[in-house]
Short mmCIF file of C-alpha atoms in Angstrom, two decimals:
data_model
loop_
_atom_site.label_atom_id
_atom_site.label_comp_id
_atom_site.label_asym_id
_atom_site.label_seq_id
_atom_site.Cartn_x
_atom_site.Cartn_y
_atom_site.Cartn_z
CA UNK A 5 0.00 0.00 0.00
CA UNK A 6 1.40 3.39 -0.98
CA UNK A 7 -0.08 6.86 -0.68
CA UNK A 8 0.46 9.77 -3.03
CA UNK A 9 0.03 13.50 -2.59
CA UNK A 10 -1.46 14.08 -6.03
CA UNK A 11 -3.51 12.13 -8.56
CA UNK A 12 -0.92 12.56 -11.33
CA UNK A 13 1.70 10.89 -9.13
CA UNK A 14 -0.23 7.64 -8.78
CA UNK A 15 -1.14 7.62 -12.48
CA UNK A 16 2.57 7.95 -13.28
CA UNK A 17 3.43 5.17 -10.80
CA UNK A 18 0.83 2.92 -12.42
CA UNK A 19 2.15 3.66 -15.91
CA UNK A 20 5.73 3.00 -14.81
CA UNK A 21 4.80 -0.31 -13.18
CA UNK A 22 5.68 0.87 -9.68
CA UNK A 23 2.19 -0.09 -8.45
CA UNK A 24 -0.27 -2.72 -9.68
CA UNK A 25 -3.43 -0.69 -9.14
CA UNK A 26 -4.94 2.41 -7.69
CA UNK A 27 -8.06 3.61 -5.95
CA UNK A 28 -9.74 6.65 -7.45
CA UNK A 29 -13.25 7.68 -8.38
CA UNK A 30 -14.77 5.73 -11.23
CA UNK A 31 -15.43 9.04 -13.04
CA UNK A 32 -11.78 10.11 -12.89
CA UNK A 33 -10.45 6.73 -13.97
CA UNK A 34 -12.89 6.33 -16.85
CA UNK A 35 -12.20 9.86 -18.05
CA UNK A 36 -8.40 9.44 -18.09
CA UNK A 37 -8.64 6.00 -19.68
CA UNK A 38 -10.81 7.43 -22.44
CA UNK A 39 -8.72 10.59 -22.91
CA UNK A 40 -5.33 8.86 -22.92
CA UNK A 41 -6.29 5.48 -24.38
CA UNK A 42 -4.76 3.61 -21.44
CA UNK A 43 -5.26 -0.16 -21.30
CA UNK A 44 -6.38 0.01 -17.68
CA UNK A 45 -9.45 -1.80 -16.38
CA UNK A 46 -11.86 -0.36 -13.84
CA UNK A 47 -13.19 -3.07 -11.57
CA UNK A 48 -16.86 -3.18 -10.67
CA UNK A 49 -18.11 -2.51 -7.19
CA UNK A 50 -17.85 0.39 -4.85
CA UNK A 51 -15.12 1.04 -2.30
CA UNK A 52 -16.83 4.16 -0.97
CA UNK A 53 -19.38 6.80 -1.80
CA UNK A 54 -18.11 10.24 -2.66
CA UNK A 55 -20.38 13.21 -2.19
CA UNK A 56 -19.42 16.33 -4.09
CA UNK A 57 -20.15 19.74 -2.59
CA UNK A 58 -19.97 23.17 -4.14
CA UNK A 59 -19.44 26.07 -1.76
CA UNK A 60 -21.38 29.31 -1.95
CA UNK A 61 -20.79 32.40 0.15
CA UNK A 62 -22.85 32.48 3.31
CA UNK A 63 -24.73 35.66 2.43
CA UNK A 64 -27.92 36.57 0.56
CA UNK A 65 -26.23 36.37 -2.85
CA UNK A 66 -24.67 32.98 -2.06
CA UNK A 67 -27.99 31.60 -0.84
CA UNK A 68 -29.68 32.83 -4.03
CA UNK A 69 -26.99 31.25 -6.22
CA UNK A 70 -27.21 27.96 -4.28
CA UNK A 71 -30.97 27.84 -4.76
CA UNK A 72 -30.72 28.64 -8.49
CA UNK A 73 -27.89 26.17 -9.02
CA UNK A 74 -29.73 23.38 -7.21
CA UNK A 75 -32.87 24.05 -9.25
CA UNK A 76 -30.96 23.89 -12.55
CA UNK A 77 -29.03 20.74 -11.60
CA UNK A 78 -32.33 19.06 -10.72
CA UNK A 79 -33.74 20.08 -14.13
CA UNK A 80 -30.67 18.70 -15.93
CA UNK A 81 -30.95 15.40 -14.03
CA UNK A 82 -34.69 15.12 -14.69
CA UNK A 83 -34.49 15.90 -18.42
CA UNK A 84 -31.67 13.38 -18.96
CA UNK A 85 -28.90 15.88 -19.75
CA UNK A 86 -26.65 14.72 -16.91
CA UNK A 87 -27.10 11.09 -18.00
CA UNK A 88 -26.23 11.92 -21.62
CA UNK A 89 -23.16 13.96 -20.66
CA UNK A 90 -21.91 11.31 -18.26
CA UNK A 91 -22.29 8.61 -20.93
CA UNK A 92 -20.37 10.82 -23.37
CA UNK A 93 -17.50 11.72 -21.05
CA UNK A 94 -17.31 8.77 -18.63
CA UNK A 95 -18.81 5.90 -20.62
CA UNK A 96 -21.59 5.24 -18.11
CA UNK A 97 -24.44 7.06 -16.36
CA UNK A 98 -23.11 8.67 -13.17
CA UNK A 99 -26.65 9.27 -11.93
CA UNK A 100 -27.16 5.55 -11.44
CA UNK A 101 -25.68 3.85 -8.40
CA UNK A 102 -23.48 0.93 -9.39
CA UNK A 103 -24.02 -2.25 -7.39
#
């Protein structure tokens, strides 16, 4: 088991054969595999759940932006845009929980 300070470091270690595998989010791994054409394989299953948060200032403007942003994200999920974009960029639908 080895830890790295940055994502690029463990990708380089994997490419150089210094490690046999890595743990990263499925989205990140699928995106780099697709972008770089690496012959890596992402195993099925889930090691952990990652919740993403976006910070907004804790004032009236930040609260307004948070509300608007949340509303638009919900619309994009409901109309299938997030699913289509995730299929395009990650090769699978990130809105579905993998078992």
